PDB file of C-alpha atoms in Angstrom:
ATOM      1  CA  MET I 490     -27.383 -43.597 -28.119  1.00  0.00           C
ATOM      2  CA  THR I 491     -30.676 -42.185 -27.562  1.00  0.00           C
ATOM      3  CA  GLY I 492     -34.171 -43.509 -28.366  1.00  0.00           C
ATOM      4  CA  THR I 493     -35.380 -47.251 -28.109  1.00  0.00           C
ATOM      5  CA  SER I 494     -37.383 -48.848 -30.177  1.00  0.00           C
ATOM      6  CA  ALA I 495     -40.745 -49.964 -29.897  1.00  0.00           C
ATOM      7  CA  ALA I 496     -41.559 -53.935 -28.074  1.00  0.00           C
ATOM      8  CA  ALA I 497     -41.143 -56.588 -30.253  1.00  0.00           C
ATOM      9  CA  PRO I 498     -44.063 -58.612 -30.753  1.00  0.00           C
ATOM     10  CA  SER I 499     -44.583 -61.215 -27.697  1.00  0.00           C
ATOM     11  CA  ARG I 500     -44.215 -64.936 -27.878  1.00  0.00           C
ATOM     12  CA  ARG I 501     -47.689 -65.086 -28.667  1.00  0.00           C
ATOM     13  CA  GLN I 502     -47.965 -62.449 -31.373  1.00  0.00           C
ATOM     14  CA  PHE I 503     -45.075 -63.510 -32.941  1.00  0.00           C
ATOM     15  CA  LEU I 504     -46.998 -67.281 -33.314  1.00  0.00           C
ATOM     16  CA  LEU I 505     -50.272 -65.443 -34.157  1.00  0.00           C
ATOM     17  CA  GLY I 506     -48.457 -64.210 -37.141  1.00  0.00           C
ATOM     18  CA  GLN I 507     -48.499 -60.364 -35.887  1.00  0.00           C
ATOM     19  CA  LYS I 508     -45.639 -58.725 -37.065  1.00  0.00           C
ATOM     20  CA  VAL I 509     -43.296 -55.328 -36.147  1.00  0.00           C
ATOM     21  CA  ALA I 510     -44.445 -52.262 -37.979  1.00  0.00           C
ATOM     22  CA  GLN I 511     -42.157 -51.372 -40.627  1.00  0.00           C
ATOM     23  CA  SER I 512     -41.816 -47.685 -39.323  1.00  0.00           C
ATOM     24  CA  GLN I 513     -40.550 -49.003 -35.857  1.00  0.00           C
ATOM     25  CA  VAL I 514     -36.663 -48.872 -35.341  1.00  0.00           C
ATOM     26  CA  VAL I 515     -35.857 -52.502 -35.043  1.00  0.00           C
ATOM     27  CA  PRO I 516     -32.407 -54.455 -34.457  1.00  0.00           C
ATOM     28  CA  ARG I 517     -31.362 -55.706 -38.245  1.00  0.00           C
ATOM     29  CA  PRO I 518     -29.336 -58.537 -37.847  1.00  0.00           C
ATOM     30  CA  PRO I 519     -25.799 -58.658 -37.640  1.00  0.00           C
ATOM     31  CA  TYR I 520     -23.249 -57.007 -39.596  1.00  0.00           C
ATOM     32  CA  SER I 521     -26.586 -55.530 -42.046  1.00  0.00           C
ATOM     33  CA  SER I 522     -28.686 -52.039 -41.727  1.00  0.00           C
ATOM     34  CA  THR I 523     -32.324 -51.082 -42.068  1.00  0.00           C
ATOM     35  CA  ASP I 524     -30.988 -49.295 -45.361  1.00  0.00           C
ATOM     36  CA  SER I 525     -29.273 -52.742 -46.444  1.00  0.00           C
ATOM     37  CA  ILE I 526     -32.104 -54.388 -46.176  1.00  0.00           C
ATOM     38  CA  THR I 527     -34.266 -51.783 -47.376  1.00  0.00           C
ATOM     39  CA  ALA I 528     -32.694 -51.689 -50.547  1.00  0.00           C
ATOM     40  CA  HIS I 529     -31.398 -55.304 -50.877  1.00  0.00           C
ATOM     41  CA  CYS I 530     -33.447 -57.862 -48.981  1.00  0.00           C
ATOM     42  CA  THR I 531     -35.840 -59.929 -51.493  1.00  0.00           C
ATOM     43  CA  ALA I 532     -37.929 -60.840 -48.200  1.00  0.00           C
ATOM     44  CA  CYS I 533     -37.196 -65.040 -48.709  1.00  0.00           C
ATOM     45  CA  GLY I 534     -37.025 -65.630 -45.596  1.00  0.00           C
ATOM     46  CA  ASP I 535     -33.564 -67.842 -46.008  1.00  0.00           C
ATOM     47  CA  CYS I 536     -31.773 -66.175 -43.042  1.00  0.00           C
ATOM     48  CA  LEU I 537     -34.941 -66.642 -40.879  1.00  0.00           C
ATOM     49  CA  SER I 538     -34.417 -70.315 -40.716  1.00  0.00           C
ATOM     50  CA  ALA I 539     -30.799 -70.419 -40.916  1.00  0.00           C
ATOM     51  CA  CYS I 540     -30.691 -68.481 -37.619  1.00  0.00           C
ATOM     52  CA  PRO I 541     -29.355 -71.613 -35.214  1.00  0.00           C
ATOM     53  CA  GLU I 542     -30.630 -69.005 -32.359  1.00  0.00           C
ATOM     54  CA  ALA I 543     -34.071 -68.496 -33.619  1.00  0.00           C
ATOM     55  CA  ILE I 544     -34.106 -65.088 -32.955  1.00  0.00           C
ATOM     56  CA  LEU I 545     -34.530 -63.556 -36.280  1.00  0.00           C
ATOM     57  CA  VAL I 546     -38.566 -63.170 -37.335  1.00  0.00           C
ATOM     58  CA  ALA I 547     -39.675 -61.064 -40.041  1.00  0.00           C
ATOM     59  CA  ASP I 548     -41.483 -57.069 -39.955  1.00  0.00           C
ATOM     60  CA  GLN I 549     -44.900 -56.730 -41.547  1.00  0.00           C
ATOM     61  CA  ASN I 550     -42.820 -56.426 -44.984  1.00  0.00           C
ATOM     62  CA  ASP I 551     -41.245 -59.872 -44.502  1.00  0.00           C
ATOM     63  CA  LYS I 552     -37.835 -58.456 -43.907  1.00  0.00           C
ATOM     64  CA  PRO I 553     -35.861 -59.367 -41.173  1.00  0.00           C
ATOM     65  CA  PHE I 554     -35.195 -58.126 -37.860  1.00  0.00           C
ATOM     66  CA  VAL I 555     -33.819 -59.653 -34.185  1.00  0.00           C
ATOM     67  CA  ASP I 556     -35.670 -60.303 -31.304  1.00  0.00           C
ATOM     68  CA  PHE I 557     -33.824 -60.796 -28.318  1.00  0.00           C
ATOM     69  CA  SER I 558     -36.693 -61.674 -26.051  1.00  0.00           C
ATOM     70  CA  ASP I 559     -35.455 -65.435 -26.228  1.00  0.00           C
ATOM     71  CA  GLY I 560     -31.973 -65.465 -27.001  1.00  0.00           C
ATOM     72  CA  GLU I 561     -28.730 -63.771 -28.034  1.00  0.00           C
ATOM     73  CA  CYS I 562     -27.269 -63.725 -31.571  1.00  0.00           C
ATOM     74  CA  THR I 563     -23.702 -65.744 -31.288  1.00  0.00           C
ATOM     75  CA  PHE I 564     -22.353 -63.964 -34.480  1.00  0.00           C
ATOM     76  CA  CYS I 565     -22.605 -67.662 -36.583  1.00  0.00           C
ATOM     77  CA  ASN I 566     -22.924 -65.616 -39.470  1.00  0.00           C
ATOM     78  CA  LYS I 567     -25.259 -68.358 -41.172  1.00  0.00           C
ATOM     79  CA  CYS I 568     -27.715 -65.590 -41.935  1.00  0.00           C
ATOM     80  CA  SER I 569     -25.261 -63.610 -43.896  1.00  0.00           C
ATOM     81  CA  ASP I 570     -23.816 -67.258 -45.293  1.00  0.00           C
ATOM     82  CA  ILE I 571     -26.835 -68.279 -46.665  1.00  0.00           C
ATOM     83  CA  CYS I 572     -27.998 -64.771 -48.320  1.00  0.00           C
ATOM     84  CA  THR I 573     -27.507 -63.952 -51.779  1.00  0.00           C
ATOM     85  CA  GLU I 574     -27.796 -60.431 -51.681  1.00  0.00           C
ATOM     86  CA  PRO I 575     -25.690 -57.885 -50.810  1.00  0.00           C
ATOM     87  CA  VAL I 576     -27.371 -57.323 -47.470  1.00  0.00           C
ATOM     88  CA  PHE I 577     -24.810 -58.084 -45.203  1.00  0.00           C
ATOM     89  CA  ASP I 578     -21.359 -56.283 -44.690  1.00  0.00           C
ATOM     90  CA  GLN I 579     -18.736 -58.277 -42.846  1.00  0.00           C
ATOM     91  CA  SER I 580     -16.238 -55.290 -42.602  1.00  0.00           C
ATOM     92  CA  SER I 581     -18.781 -53.239 -40.739  1.00  0.00           C
ATOM     93  CA  ALA I 582     -19.626 -53.471 -36.535  1.00  0.00           C
ATOM     94  CA  PRO I 583     -22.063 -55.957 -36.288  1.00  0.00           C
ATOM     95  CA  PHE I 584     -24.886 -53.915 -34.150  1.00  0.00           C
ATOM     96  CA  SER I 585     -25.141 -50.736 -34.514  1.00  0.00           C
ATOM     97  CA  HIS I 586     -27.109 -50.425 -31.109  1.00  0.00           C
ATOM     98  CA  LEU I 587     -26.156 -50.845 -27.687  1.00  0.00           C
ATOM     99  CA  VAL I 588     -28.204 -52.001 -24.758  1.00  0.00           C
ATOM    100  CA  GLU I 589     -29.440 -49.979 -22.298  1.00  0.00           C
ATOM    101  CA  ILE I 590     -30.435 -50.729 -18.257  1.00  0.00           C
ATOM    102  CA  GLY I 591     -33.531 -49.193 -17.177  1.00  0.00           C
ATOM    103  CA  THR I 592     -34.520 -47.440 -14.030  1.00  0.00           C
ATOM    104  CA  ASN I 593     -36.816 -50.676 -12.976  1.00  0.00           C
ATOM    105  CA  CYS I 594     -33.394 -52.339 -12.657  1.00  0.00           C
ATOM    106  CA  LEU I 595     -33.650 -54.600  -9.518  1.00  0.00           C
ATOM    107  CA  MET I 596     -29.926 -52.925  -8.159  1.00  0.00           C
ATOM    108  CA  HIS I 597     -31.494 -49.925  -8.214  1.00  0.00           C
ATOM    109  CA  GLN I 598     -34.042 -51.171  -6.346  1.00  0.00           C
ATOM    110  CA  SER I 599     -31.613 -51.983  -3.675  1.00  0.00           C
ATOM    111  CA  VAL I 600     -32.249 -55.712  -4.520  1.00  0.00           C
ATOM    112  CA  GLU I 601     -28.705 -57.946  -5.334  1.00  0.00           C
ATOM    113  CA  CYS I 602     -28.768 -59.221  -8.992  1.00  0.00           C
ATOM    114  CA  ARG I 603     -26.215 -60.377 -11.269  1.00  0.00           C
ATOM    115  CA  VAL I 604     -27.750 -61.591 -14.202  1.00  0.00           C
ATOM    116  CA  CYS I 605     -26.826 -59.046 -16.948  1.00  0.00           C
ATOM    117  CA  ALA I 606     -23.368 -59.730 -15.960  1.00  0.00           C
ATOM    118  CA  GLU I 607     -23.522 -63.354 -15.693  1.00  0.00           C
ATOM    119  CA  ASN I 608     -25.272 -63.426 -19.259  1.00  0.00           C
ATOM    120  CA  CYS I 609     -22.728 -61.085 -20.874  1.00  0.00           C
ATOM    121  CA  ASP I 610     -19.636 -62.892 -22.301  1.00  0.00           C
ATOM    122  CA  ALA I 611     -17.989 -59.142 -23.850  1.00  0.00           C
ATOM    123  CA  GLY I 612     -17.557 -57.765 -20.042  1.00  0.00           C
ATOM    124  CA  ALA I 613     -19.681 -54.831 -21.054  1.00  0.00           C
ATOM    125  CA  MET I 614     -21.820 -54.669 -17.581  1.00  0.00           C
ATOM    126  CA  THR I 615     -19.740 -53.985 -14.153  1.00  0.00           C
ATOM    127  CA  PHE I 616     -20.734 -53.697 -10.894  1.00  0.00           C
ATOM    128  CA  ASP I 617     -20.078 -50.379  -8.621  1.00  0.00           C
ATOM    129  CA  TYR I 618     -20.638 -52.159  -4.623  1.00  0.00           C
ATOM    130  CA  GLN I 619     -19.763 -48.206  -3.480  1.00  0.00           C
ATOM    131  CA  ILE I 620     -23.476 -47.262  -4.540  1.00  0.00           C
ATOM    132  CA  GLY I 621     -26.370 -48.239  -1.991  1.00  0.00           C
ATOM    133  CA  ARG I 622     -26.796 -51.448   0.011  1.00  0.00           C
ATOM    134  CA  SER I 623     -26.591 -53.742  -3.111  1.00  0.00           C
ATOM    135  CA  GLY I 624     -24.043 -51.941  -5.190  1.00  0.00           C
ATOM    136  CA  GLY I 625     -25.047 -50.924  -8.829  1.00  0.00           C
ATOM    137  CA  VAL I 626     -24.781 -51.942 -12.575  1.00  0.00           C
ATOM    138  CA  HIS I 627     -23.210 -49.725 -15.196  1.00  0.00           C
ATOM    139  CA  LEU I 628     -22.675 -50.679 -18.758  1.00  0.00           C
ATOM    140  CA  ASN I 629     -19.304 -50.176 -20.550  1.00  0.00           C
ATOM    141  CA  PRO I 630     -19.979 -49.112 -23.998  1.00  0.00           C
ATOM    142  CA  GLN I 631     -16.703 -49.447 -25.786  1.00  0.00           C
ATOM    143  CA  ASP I 632     -17.211 -53.285 -24.589  1.00  0.00           C
ATOM    144  CA  CYS I 633     -20.594 -53.702 -25.751  1.00  0.00           C
ATOM    145  CA  THR I 634     -21.549 -55.818 -28.957  1.00  0.00           C
ATOM    146  CA  GLY I 635     -25.390 -55.589 -28.621  1.00  0.00           C
ATOM    147  CA  CYS I 636     -25.577 -59.189 -28.803  1.00  0.00           C
ATOM    148  CA  GLY I 637     -28.534 -58.972 -26.422  1.00  0.00           C
ATOM    149  CA  ALA I 638     -27.320 -62.066 -24.053  1.00  0.00           C
ATOM    150  CA  CYS I 639     -28.252 -59.703 -21.050  1.00  0.00           C
ATOM    151  CA  ILE I 640     -32.002 -58.850 -22.319  1.00  0.00           C
ATOM    152  CA  ALA I 641     -34.113 -62.329 -22.047  1.00  0.00           C
ATOM    153  CA  PRO I 642     -32.844 -63.672 -18.680  1.00  0.00           C
ATOM    154  CA  CYS I 643     -33.166 -60.295 -16.898  1.00  0.00           C
ATOM    155  CA  PRO I 644     -35.982 -61.050 -14.540  1.00  0.00           C
ATOM    156  CA  ALA I 645     -36.914 -56.746 -14.275  1.00  0.00           C
ATOM    157  CA  ASP I 646     -37.319 -56.407 -18.306  1.00  0.00           C
ATOM    158  CA  ALA I 647     -34.788 -53.746 -17.311  1.00  0.00           C
ATOM    159  CA  ILE I 648     -32.582 -54.272 -20.344  1.00  0.00           C
ATOM    160  CA  SER I 649     -33.960 -52.433 -23.820  1.00  0.00           C
ATOM    161  CA  ILE I 650     -31.954 -51.741 -27.193  1.00  0.00           C
ATOM    162  CA  ALA I 651     -30.640 -48.135 -27.802  1.00  0.00           C
ATOM    163  CA  PHE I 652     -30.070 -47.086 -31.339  1.00  0.00           C
ATOM    164  CA  PRO I 653     -27.874 -43.992 -32.412  1.00  0.00           C
ATOM    165  CA  LYS I 654     -29.688 -40.721 -33.367  1.00  0.00           C
ATOM    166  CA  SER I 655     -29.200 -41.087 -36.980  1.00  0.00           C
ATOM    167  CA  GLU I 656     -31.568 -44.707 -36.958  1.00  0.00           C
ATOM    168  CA  VAL I 657     -34.280 -43.092 -34.402  1.00  0.00           C
ATOM    169  CA  ALA I 658     -37.306 -41.653 -36.611  1.00  0.00           C
ATOM    170  CA  ALA I 659     -37.980 -38.016 -35.736  1.00  0.00           C
TER     171      ALA I 659
END
C-alpha cells in the first residue's frame, strides 16, 4: 500500500457545501469501488441518507465517498441494501484501502497513547513495548478491515488512508 488521498473536507467545508474533487483518491462505500461508482452510480443520494453513521458524503459529482473524520463504517450494509444499481459487490472485500500510521503518532514522540487500538475492534493495532520509553504501535495489515474506527479518535491526527498503487493516480 502506498499513497494517501488528499484530505477529505473538514466538517465546516462539508456544511458549507464544498465537495471533494473527483480526481482525488477517496475511500468509496464498503463493497464498492471507484470503477463501479463511475460506471453505475446515478448520484441519487439514497446511500448517503441511509448511512446510520453519517460517514457517506458526496464528491463534486454527487457520488458517495466515506469521510472517516467523524466516525467509522460498521458494515451495516444499509448503503448497499438501498441501492438499486449494480454498484456494490458483497463478494469482494469491503474496502481496498488500509490505514497508515504517520510519524506524528504520539507513541513516536514518547507519549503513551493507545486510542487507536482501543477503538480497533479488528485488533489490527498492536503495541511493542520494546521500542522507546512508551513503546510503539504497529498495524497488522492482514487484520485491518479499513473501517476507519482509529482515524477520528486519534489525538495527533496521525492515521490516514493508504490506497493500493492501482488506485493512486500516476
